[in-house]
Coordinates of N, CA and C in Angstrom, one line a residue:
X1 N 33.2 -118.5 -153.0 CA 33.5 -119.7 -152.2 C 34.0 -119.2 -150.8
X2 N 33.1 -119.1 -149.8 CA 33.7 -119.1 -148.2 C 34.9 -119.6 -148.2
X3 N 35.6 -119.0 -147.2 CA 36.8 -119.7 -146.0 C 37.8 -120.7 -147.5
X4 N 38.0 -119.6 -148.2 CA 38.8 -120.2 -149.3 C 40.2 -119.9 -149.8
X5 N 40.9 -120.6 -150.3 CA 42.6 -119.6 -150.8 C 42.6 -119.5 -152.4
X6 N 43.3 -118.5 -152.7 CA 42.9 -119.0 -154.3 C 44.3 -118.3 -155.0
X7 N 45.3 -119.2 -155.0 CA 46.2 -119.1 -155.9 C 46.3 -118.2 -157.3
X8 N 46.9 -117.0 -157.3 CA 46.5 -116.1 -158.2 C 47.7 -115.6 -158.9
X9 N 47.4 -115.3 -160.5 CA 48.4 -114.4 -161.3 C 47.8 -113.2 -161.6
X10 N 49.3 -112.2 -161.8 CA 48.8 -110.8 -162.0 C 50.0 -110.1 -162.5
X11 N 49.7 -108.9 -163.6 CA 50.8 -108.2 -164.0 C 50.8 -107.1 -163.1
X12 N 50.0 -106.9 -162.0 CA 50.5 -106.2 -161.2 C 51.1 -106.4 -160.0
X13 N 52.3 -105.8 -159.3 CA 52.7 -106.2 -158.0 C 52.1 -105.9 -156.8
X14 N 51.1 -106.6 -156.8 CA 49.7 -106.2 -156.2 C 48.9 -107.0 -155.0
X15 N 48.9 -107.3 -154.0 CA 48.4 -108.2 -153.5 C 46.6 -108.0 -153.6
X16 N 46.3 -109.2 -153.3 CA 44.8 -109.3 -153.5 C 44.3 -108.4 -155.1
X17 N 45.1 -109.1 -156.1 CA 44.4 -108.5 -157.6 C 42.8 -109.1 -157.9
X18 N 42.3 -110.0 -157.5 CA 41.0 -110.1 -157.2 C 40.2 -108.3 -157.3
X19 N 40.6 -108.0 -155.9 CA 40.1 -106.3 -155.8 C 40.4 -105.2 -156.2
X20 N 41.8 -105.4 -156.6 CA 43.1 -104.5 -156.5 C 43.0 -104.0 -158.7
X21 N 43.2 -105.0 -159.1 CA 43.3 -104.9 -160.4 C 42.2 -105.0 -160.9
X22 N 41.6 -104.0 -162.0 CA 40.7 -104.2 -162.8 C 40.7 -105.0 -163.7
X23 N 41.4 -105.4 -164.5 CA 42.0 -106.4 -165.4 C 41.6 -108.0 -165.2
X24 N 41.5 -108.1 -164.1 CA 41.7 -109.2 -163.3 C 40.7 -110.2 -163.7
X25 N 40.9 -111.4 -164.1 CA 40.1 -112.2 -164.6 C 39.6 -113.6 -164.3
X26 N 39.0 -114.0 -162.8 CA 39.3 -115.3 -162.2 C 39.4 -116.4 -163.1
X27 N 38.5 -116.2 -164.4 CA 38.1 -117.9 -165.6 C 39.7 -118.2 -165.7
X28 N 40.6 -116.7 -165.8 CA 42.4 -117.4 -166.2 C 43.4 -117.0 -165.1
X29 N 42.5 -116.2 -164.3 CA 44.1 -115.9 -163.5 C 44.0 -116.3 -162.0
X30 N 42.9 -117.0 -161.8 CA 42.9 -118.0 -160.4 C 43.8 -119.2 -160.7
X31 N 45.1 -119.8 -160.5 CA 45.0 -120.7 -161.0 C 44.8 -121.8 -160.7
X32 N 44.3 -121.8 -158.9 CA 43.5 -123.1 -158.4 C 43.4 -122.5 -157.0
X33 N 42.1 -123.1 -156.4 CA 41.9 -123.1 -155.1 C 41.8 -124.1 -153.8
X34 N 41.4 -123.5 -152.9 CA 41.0 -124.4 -152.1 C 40.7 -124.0 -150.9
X35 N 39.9 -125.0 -149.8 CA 39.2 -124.7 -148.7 C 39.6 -124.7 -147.7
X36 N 39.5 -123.8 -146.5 CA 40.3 -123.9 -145.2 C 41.4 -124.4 -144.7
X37 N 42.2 -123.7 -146.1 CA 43.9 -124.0 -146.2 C 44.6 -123.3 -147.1
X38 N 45.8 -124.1 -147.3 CA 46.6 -123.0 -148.1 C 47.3 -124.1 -148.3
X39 N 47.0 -125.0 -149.4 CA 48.2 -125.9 -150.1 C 49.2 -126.0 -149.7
X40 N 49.9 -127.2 -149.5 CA 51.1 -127.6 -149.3 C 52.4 -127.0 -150.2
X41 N 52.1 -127.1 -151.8 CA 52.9 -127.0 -152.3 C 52.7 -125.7 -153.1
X42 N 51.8 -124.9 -152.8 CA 51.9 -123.0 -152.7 C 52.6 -122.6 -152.2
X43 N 52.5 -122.9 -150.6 CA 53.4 -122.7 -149.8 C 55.0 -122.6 -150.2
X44 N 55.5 -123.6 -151.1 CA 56.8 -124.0 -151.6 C 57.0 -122.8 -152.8
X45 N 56.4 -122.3 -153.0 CA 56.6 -121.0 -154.3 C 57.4 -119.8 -153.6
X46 N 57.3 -119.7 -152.1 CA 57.4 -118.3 -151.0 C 58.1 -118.7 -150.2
X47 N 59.3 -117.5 -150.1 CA 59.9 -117.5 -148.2 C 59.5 -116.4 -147.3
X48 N 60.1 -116.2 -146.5 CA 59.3 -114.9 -145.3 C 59.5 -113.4 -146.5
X49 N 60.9 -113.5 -147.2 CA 61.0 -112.6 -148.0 C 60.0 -111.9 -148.7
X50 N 59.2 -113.0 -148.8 CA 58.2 -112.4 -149.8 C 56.7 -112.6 -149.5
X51 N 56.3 -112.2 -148.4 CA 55.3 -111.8 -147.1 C 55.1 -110.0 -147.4
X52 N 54.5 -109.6 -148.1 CA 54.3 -108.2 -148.4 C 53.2 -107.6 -147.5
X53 N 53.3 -106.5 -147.1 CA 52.3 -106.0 -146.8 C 51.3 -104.6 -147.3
X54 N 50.9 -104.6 -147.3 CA 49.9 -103.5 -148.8 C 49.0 -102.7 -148.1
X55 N 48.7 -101.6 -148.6 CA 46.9 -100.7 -147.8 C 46.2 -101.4 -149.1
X56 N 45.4 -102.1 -148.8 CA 44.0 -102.4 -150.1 C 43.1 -101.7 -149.9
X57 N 42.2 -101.3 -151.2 CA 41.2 -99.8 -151.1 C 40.1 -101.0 -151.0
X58 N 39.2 -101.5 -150.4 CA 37.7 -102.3 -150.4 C 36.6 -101.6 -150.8
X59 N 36.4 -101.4 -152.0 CA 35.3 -100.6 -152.4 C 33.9 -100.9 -151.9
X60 N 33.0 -100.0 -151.8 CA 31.4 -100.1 -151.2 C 30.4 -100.5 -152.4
X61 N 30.0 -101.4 -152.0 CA 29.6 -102.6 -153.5 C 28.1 -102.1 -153.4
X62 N 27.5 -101.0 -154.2 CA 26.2 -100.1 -153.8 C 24.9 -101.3 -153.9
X63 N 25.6 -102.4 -154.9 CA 24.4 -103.2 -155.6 C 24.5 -104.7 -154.4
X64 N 25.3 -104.7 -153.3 CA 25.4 -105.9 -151.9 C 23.9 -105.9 -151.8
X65 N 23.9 -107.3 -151.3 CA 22.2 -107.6 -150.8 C 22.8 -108.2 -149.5
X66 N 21.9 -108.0 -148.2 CA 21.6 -108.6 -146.8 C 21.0 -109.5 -147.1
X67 N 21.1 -110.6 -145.8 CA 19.9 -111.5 -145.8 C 19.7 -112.0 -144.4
X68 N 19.3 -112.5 -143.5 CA 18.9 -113.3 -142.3 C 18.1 -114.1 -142.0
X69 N 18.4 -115.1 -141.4 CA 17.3 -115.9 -140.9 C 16.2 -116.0 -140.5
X70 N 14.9 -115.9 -141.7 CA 13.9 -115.6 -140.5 C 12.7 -116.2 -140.1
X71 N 11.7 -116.6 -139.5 CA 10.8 -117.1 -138.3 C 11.0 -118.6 -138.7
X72 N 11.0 -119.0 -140.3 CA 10.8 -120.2 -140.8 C 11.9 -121.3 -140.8
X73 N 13.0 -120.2 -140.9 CA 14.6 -120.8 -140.7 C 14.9 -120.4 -142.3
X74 N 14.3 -119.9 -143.4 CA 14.4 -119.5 -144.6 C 15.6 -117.9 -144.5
X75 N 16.5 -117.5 -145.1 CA 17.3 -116.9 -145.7 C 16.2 -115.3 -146.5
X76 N 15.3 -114.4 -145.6 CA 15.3 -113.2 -146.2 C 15.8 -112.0 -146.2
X77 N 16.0 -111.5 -147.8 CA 16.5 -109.8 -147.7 C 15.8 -109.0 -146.3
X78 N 17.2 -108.2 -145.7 CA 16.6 -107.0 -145.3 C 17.9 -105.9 -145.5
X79 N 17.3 -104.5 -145.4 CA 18.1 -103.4 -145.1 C 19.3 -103.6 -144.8
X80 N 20.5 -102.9 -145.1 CA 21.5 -102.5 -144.6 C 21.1 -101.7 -143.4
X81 N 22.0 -101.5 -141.8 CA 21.9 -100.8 -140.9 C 22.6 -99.5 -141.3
X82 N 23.1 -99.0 -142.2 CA 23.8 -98.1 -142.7 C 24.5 -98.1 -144.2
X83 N 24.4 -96.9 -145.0 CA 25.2 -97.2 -146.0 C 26.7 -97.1 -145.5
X84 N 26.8 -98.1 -147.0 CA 28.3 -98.8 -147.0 C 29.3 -97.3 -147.1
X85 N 30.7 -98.0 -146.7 CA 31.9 -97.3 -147.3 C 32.4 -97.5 -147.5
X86 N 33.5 -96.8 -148.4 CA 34.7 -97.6 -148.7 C 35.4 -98.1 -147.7
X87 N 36.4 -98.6 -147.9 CA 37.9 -99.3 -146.6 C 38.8 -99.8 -147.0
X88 N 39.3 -98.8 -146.3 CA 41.6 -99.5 -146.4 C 41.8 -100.4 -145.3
X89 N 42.4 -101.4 -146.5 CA 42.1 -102.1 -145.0 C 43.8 -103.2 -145.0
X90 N 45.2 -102.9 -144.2 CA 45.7 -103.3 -144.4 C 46.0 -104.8 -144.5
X91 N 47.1 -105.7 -145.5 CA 46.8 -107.1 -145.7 C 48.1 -107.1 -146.1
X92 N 48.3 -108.6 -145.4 CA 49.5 -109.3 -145.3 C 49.9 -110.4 -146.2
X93 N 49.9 -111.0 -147.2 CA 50.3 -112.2 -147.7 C 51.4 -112.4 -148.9
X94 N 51.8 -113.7 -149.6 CA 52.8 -113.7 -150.6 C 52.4 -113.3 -151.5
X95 N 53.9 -112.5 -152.1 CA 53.6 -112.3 -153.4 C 55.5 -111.9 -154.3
X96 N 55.5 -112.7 -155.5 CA 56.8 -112.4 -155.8 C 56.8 -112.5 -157.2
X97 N 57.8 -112.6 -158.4 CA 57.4 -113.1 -159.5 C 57.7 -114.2 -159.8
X98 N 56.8 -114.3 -160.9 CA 56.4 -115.7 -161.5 C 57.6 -116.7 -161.4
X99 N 58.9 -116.0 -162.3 CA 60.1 -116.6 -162.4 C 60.9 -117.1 -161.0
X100 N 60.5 -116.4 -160.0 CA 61.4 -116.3 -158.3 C 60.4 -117.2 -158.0
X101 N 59.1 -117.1 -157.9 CA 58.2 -118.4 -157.4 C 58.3 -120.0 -157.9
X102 N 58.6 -119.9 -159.2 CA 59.2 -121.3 -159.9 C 60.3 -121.6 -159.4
X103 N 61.5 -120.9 -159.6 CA 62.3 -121.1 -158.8 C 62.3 -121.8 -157.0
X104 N 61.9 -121.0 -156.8 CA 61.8 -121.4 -155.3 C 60.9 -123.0 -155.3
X105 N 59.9 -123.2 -156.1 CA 59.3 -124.2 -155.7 C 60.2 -125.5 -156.3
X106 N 61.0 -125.4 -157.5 CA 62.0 -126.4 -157.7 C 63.0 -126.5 -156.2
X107 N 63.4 -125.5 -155.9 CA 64.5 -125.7 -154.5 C 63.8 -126.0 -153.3
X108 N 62.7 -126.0 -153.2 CA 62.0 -126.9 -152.2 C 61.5 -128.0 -152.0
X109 N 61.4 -128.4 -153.6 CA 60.8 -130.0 -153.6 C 62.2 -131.1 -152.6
X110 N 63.4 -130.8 -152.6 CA 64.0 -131.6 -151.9 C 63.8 -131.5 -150.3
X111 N 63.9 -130.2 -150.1 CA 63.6 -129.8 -148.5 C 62.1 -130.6 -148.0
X112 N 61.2 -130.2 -149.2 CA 60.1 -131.1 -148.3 C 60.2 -133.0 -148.4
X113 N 60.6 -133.3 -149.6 CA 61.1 -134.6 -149.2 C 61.6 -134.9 -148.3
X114 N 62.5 -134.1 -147.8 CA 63.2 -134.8 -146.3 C 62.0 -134.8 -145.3
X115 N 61.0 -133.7 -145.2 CA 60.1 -133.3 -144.4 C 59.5 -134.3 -143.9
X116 N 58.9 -134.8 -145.5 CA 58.0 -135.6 -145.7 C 58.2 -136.9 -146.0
X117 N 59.8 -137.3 -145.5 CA 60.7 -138.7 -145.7 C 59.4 -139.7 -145.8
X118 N 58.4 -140.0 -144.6 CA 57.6 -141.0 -144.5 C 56.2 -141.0 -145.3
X119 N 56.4 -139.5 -146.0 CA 54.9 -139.7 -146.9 C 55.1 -139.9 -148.4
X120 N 56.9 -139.6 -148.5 CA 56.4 -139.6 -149.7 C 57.2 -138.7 -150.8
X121 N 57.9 -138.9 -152.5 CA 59.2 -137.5 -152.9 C 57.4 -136.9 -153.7
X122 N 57.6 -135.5 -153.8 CA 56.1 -134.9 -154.1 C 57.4 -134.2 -155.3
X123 N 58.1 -134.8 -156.4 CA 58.6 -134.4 -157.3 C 57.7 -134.0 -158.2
X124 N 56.5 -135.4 -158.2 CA 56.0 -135.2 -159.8 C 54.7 -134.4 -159.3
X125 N 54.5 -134.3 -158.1 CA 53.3 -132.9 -158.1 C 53.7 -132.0 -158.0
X126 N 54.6 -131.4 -157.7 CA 55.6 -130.1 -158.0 C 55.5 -129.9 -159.5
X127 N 56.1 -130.9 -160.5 CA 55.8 -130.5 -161.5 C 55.0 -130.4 -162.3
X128 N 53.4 -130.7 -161.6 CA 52.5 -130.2 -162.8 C 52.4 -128.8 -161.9
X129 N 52.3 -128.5 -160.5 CA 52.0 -127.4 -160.2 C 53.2 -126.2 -161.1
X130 N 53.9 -126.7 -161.6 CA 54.8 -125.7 -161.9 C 54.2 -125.8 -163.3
X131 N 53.6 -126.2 -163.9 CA 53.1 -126.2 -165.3 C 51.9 -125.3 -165.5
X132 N 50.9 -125.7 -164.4 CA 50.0 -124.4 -164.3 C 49.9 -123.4 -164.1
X133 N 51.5 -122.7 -163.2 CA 52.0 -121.4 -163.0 C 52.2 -121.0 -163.8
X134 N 53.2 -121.6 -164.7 CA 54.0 -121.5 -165.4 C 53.0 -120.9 -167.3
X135 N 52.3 -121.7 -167.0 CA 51.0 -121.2 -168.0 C 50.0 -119.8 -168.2
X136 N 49.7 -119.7 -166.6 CA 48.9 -118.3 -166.2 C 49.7 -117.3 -166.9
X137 N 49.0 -116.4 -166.9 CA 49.1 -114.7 -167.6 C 49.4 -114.5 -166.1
X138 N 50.2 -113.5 -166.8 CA 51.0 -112.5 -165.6 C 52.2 -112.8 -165.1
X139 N 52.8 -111.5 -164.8 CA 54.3 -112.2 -164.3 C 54.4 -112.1 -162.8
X140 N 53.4 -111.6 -162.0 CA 53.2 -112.1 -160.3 C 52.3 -113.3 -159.9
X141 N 53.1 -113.8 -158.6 CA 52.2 -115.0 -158.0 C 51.6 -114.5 -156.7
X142 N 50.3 -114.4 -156.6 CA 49.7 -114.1 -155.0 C 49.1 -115.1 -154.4
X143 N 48.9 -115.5 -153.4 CA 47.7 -115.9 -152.7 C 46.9 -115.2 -151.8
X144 N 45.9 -115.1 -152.6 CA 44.1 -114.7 -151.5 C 44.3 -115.5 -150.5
X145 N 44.3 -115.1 -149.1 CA 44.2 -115.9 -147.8 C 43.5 -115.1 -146.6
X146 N 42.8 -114.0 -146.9 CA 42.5 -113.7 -146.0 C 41.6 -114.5 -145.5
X147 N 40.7 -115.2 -145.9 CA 39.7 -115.8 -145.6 C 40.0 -117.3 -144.6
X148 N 41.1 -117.5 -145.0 CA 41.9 -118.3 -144.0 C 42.3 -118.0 -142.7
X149 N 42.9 -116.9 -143.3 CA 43.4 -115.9 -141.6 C 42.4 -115.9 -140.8
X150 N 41.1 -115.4 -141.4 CA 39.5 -115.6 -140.5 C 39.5 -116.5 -139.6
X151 N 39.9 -117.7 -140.4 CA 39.9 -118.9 -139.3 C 40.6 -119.3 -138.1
X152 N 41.4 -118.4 -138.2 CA 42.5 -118.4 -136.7 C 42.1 -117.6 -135.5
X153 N 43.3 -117.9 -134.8 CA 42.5 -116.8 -133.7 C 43.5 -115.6 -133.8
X154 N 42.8 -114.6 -133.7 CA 43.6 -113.5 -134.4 C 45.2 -112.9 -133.3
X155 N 46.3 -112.9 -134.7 CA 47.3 -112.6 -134.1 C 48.3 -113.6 -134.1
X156 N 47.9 -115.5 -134.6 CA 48.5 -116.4 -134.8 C 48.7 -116.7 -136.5
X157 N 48.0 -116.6 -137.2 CA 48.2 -116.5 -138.4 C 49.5 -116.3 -139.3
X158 N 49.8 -115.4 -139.4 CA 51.0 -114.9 -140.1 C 52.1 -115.3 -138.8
X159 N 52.7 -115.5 -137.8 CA 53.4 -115.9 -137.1 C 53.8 -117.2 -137.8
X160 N 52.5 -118.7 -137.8 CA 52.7 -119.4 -138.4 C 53.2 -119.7 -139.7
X161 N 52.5 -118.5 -140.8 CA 52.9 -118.5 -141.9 C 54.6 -118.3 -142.2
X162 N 54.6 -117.3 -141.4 CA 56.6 -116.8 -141.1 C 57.1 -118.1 -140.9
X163 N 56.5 -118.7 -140.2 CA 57.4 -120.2 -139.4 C 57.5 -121.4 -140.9
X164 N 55.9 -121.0 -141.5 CA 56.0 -122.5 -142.2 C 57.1 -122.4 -143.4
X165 N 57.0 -121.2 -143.8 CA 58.5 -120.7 -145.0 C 59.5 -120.6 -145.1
X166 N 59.5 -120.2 -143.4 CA 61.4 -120.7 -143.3 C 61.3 -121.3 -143.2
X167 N 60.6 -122.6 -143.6 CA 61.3 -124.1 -143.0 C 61.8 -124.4 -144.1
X168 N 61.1 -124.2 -145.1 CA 61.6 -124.4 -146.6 C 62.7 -124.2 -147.1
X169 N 63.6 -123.2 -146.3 CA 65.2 -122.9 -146.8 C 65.4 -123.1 -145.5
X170 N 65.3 -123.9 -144.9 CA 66.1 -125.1 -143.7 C 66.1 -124.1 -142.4
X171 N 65.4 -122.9 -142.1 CA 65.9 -122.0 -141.5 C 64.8 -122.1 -140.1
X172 N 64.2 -123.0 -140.0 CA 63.2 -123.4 -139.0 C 64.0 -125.1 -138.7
X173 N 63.8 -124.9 -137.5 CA 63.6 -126.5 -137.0 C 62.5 -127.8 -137.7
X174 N 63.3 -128.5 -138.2 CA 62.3 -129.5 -139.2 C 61.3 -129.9 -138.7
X175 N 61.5 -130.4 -137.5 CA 59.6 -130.7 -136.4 C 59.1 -129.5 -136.4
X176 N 59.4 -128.5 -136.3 CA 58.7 -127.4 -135.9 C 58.1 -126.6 -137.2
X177 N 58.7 -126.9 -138.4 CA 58.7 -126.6 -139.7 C 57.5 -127.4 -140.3
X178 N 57.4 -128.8 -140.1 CA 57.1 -129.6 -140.8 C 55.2 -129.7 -140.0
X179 N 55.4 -129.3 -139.0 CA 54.0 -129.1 -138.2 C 53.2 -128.0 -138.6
X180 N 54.0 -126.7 -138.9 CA 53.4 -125.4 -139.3 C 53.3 -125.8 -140.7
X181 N 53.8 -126.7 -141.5 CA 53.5 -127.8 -143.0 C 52.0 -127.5 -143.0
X182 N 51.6 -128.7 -142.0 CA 50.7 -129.5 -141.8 C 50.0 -128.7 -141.8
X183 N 49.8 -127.9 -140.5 CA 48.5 -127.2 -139.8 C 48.6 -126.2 -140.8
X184 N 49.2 -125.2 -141.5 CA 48.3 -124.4 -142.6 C 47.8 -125.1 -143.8
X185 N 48.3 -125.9 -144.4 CA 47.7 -126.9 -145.5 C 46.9 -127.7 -144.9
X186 N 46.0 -128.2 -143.5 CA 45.4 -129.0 -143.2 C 45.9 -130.3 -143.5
X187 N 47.2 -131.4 -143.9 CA 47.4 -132.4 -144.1 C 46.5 -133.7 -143.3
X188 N 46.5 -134.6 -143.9 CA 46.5 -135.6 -142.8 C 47.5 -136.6 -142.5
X189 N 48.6 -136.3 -142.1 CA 49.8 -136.5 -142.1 C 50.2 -137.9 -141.8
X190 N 51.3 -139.0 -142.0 CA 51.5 -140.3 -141.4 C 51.1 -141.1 -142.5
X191 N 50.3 -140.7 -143.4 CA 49.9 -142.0 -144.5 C 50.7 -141.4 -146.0
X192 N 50.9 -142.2 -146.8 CA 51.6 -142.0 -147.8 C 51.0 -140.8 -148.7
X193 N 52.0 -140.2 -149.3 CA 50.8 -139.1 -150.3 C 50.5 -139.6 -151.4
X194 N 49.6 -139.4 -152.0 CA 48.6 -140.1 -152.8 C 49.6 -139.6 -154.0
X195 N 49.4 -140.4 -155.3 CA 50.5 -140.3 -156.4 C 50.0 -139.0 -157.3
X196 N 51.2 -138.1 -158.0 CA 50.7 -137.2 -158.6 C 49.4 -136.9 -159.8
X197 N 49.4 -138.5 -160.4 CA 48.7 -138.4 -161.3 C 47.1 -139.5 -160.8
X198 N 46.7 -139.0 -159.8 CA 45.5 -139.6 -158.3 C 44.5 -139.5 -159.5
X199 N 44.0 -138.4 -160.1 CA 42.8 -138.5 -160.5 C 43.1 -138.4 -162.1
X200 N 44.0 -139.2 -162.6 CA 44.4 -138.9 -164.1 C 44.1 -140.3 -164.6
X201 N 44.8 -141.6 -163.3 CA 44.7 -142.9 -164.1 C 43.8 -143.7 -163.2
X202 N 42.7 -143.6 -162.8 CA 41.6 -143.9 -162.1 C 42.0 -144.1 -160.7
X203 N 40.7 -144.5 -160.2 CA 41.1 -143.9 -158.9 C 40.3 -145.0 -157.4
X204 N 40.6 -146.6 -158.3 CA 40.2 -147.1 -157.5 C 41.0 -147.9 -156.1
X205 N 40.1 -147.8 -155.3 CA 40.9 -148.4 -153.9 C 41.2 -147.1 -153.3
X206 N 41.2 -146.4 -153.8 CA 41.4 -144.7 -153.4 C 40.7 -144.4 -151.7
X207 N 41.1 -144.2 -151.0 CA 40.4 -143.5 -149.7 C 40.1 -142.0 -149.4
X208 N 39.1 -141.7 -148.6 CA 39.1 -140.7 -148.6 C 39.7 -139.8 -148.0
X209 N 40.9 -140.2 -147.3 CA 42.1 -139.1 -146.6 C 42.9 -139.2 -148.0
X210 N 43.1 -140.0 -148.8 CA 44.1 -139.8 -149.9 C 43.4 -138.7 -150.8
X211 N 42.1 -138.7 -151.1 CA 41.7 -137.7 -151.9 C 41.9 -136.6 -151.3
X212 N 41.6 -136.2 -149.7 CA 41.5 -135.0 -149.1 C 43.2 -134.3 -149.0
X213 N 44.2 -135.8 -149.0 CA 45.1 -135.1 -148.7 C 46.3 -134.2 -150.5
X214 N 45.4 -135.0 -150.8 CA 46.0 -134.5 -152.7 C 45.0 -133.1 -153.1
X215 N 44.1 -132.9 -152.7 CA 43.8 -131.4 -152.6 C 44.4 -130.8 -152.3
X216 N 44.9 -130.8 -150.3 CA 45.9 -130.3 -149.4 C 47.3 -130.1 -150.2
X217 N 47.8 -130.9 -151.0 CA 49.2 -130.8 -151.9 C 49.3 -129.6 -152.7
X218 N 48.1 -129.7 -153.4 CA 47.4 -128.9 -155.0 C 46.8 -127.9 -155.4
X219 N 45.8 -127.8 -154.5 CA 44.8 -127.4 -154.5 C 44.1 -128.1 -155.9
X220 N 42.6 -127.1 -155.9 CA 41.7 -127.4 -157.1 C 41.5 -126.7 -158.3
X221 N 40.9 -127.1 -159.5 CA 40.6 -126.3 -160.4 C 39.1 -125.6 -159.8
X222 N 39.7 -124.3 -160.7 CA 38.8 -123.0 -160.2 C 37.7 -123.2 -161.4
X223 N 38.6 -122.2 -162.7 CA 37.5 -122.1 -163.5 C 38.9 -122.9 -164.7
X224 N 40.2 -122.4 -164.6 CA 41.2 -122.7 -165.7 C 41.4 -124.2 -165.4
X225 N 42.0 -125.4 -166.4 CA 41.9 -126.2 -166.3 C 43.1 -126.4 -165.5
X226 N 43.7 -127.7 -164.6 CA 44.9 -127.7 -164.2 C 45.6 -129.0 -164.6
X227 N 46.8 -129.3 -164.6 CA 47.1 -130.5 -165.2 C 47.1 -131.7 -164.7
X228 N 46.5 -131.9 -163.1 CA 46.1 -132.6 -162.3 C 45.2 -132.9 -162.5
X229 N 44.3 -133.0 -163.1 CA 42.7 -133.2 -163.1 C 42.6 -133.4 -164.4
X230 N 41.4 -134.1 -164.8 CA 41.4 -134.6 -165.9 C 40.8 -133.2 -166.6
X231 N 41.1 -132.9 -168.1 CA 40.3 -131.9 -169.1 C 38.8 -132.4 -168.4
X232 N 37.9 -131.4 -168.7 CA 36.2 -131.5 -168.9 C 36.0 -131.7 -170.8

């Protein structure tokens, strides 16, 4: 899934275990994602403290296919311009354990209440997200975001990220906290937040900034179920 974050457990202290760990098993240890953001209340799991930075080995994947556009507007294989290599390639994002991430997101749910006086207390989505953590295998919490960072212009990214975490333990200016909220979770900010259990007890009258913005809170189920979403 392009330009995506994906909420991750791991028994190693490892950033990006997607690549990192062999073990690694997205059907159980993504435990939810989402698109050209980084959840509102992931965010609330992390402070600047726990902003790591790592050398990751990117292995040369011999069996990769090319493809390009061609005369028809159709998608065909061609060649690599060269074989692949490996790459170290250094990377920045959260990562802490399980227990310090629960923690933290209980001591945040008031801080963003204040944040978010006019949208809304996000107690009871805090608490299923703490139920799906709390479930995952492994005793680290990461988030995959490079693909996010892609989307910025480079060099603003993690600045913002620094900003949006300390706002969490009050250590940022609330306006200035509460905007770096927004803009990395993509909110659509000013309308009420949609109720924790949006897609549990139907979902009519529903609009579509309420659905967009209850993703933005949560993110999605990946492959594991989450307790925001109905079972399949």
């Amino acid at each position: 899934m392009p330009n995506s974050s994906y909420l991750c457990a791991t028994d190693l202290k490892s950033l990006y275990p997607s690549t990192t760990d062999a073990s690694f098993t997205p059907e159980t240890d993504v435990v939810a994602y989402d698109v050209r953001c980084v959840p509102l209340l992931w965010l609330a799991m992390f402070r600047p403290a726990d902003l790591v930075t790592q050398s990751i080995l990117i292995e040369a994947d011999p069996d990769a296919e090319y493809f390009e556009f061609g005369p028809d507007g159709d998608l065909v294989p061609v060649e690599a311009d060269e074989e692949e290599q490996d790459e170290i390639v250094e990377a920045t994002a959260p990562l802490t354990t399980k227990e310090r991430a629960l923690a933290q997101l209980d001591a945040a749910v008031p801080v963003l209440n204040r944040l978010f006086a006019s949208e809304g207390p996000l107690d009871g989505h805090a608490a299923m997200l703490r139920q799906a953590v709390a479930a995952a295998p492994g005793a680290h919490i990461t988030v995959e975001l490079d693909e996010i960072e892609g989307l910025w212009e480079p060099g603003t990214f993690q600045p913002a990220l620094r900003e949006a975490l300390a706002a969490l333990d009050g250590a940022a200016g609330p306006e200035a906290g509460r905007a770096r909220l927004i803009e990395l979770a993509q909110l659509r900010a000013g309308r009420p937040f949609p109720p924790a259990r949006l897609l549990l007890d139907g979902t009519e009258g529903v609009e579509d900034d309420d659905y967009w913005n209850f993703v933005r809170l949560l993110g999605a189920n990946f492959h594991a179920e989450v307790p925001w979403e109905p079972s399949n």
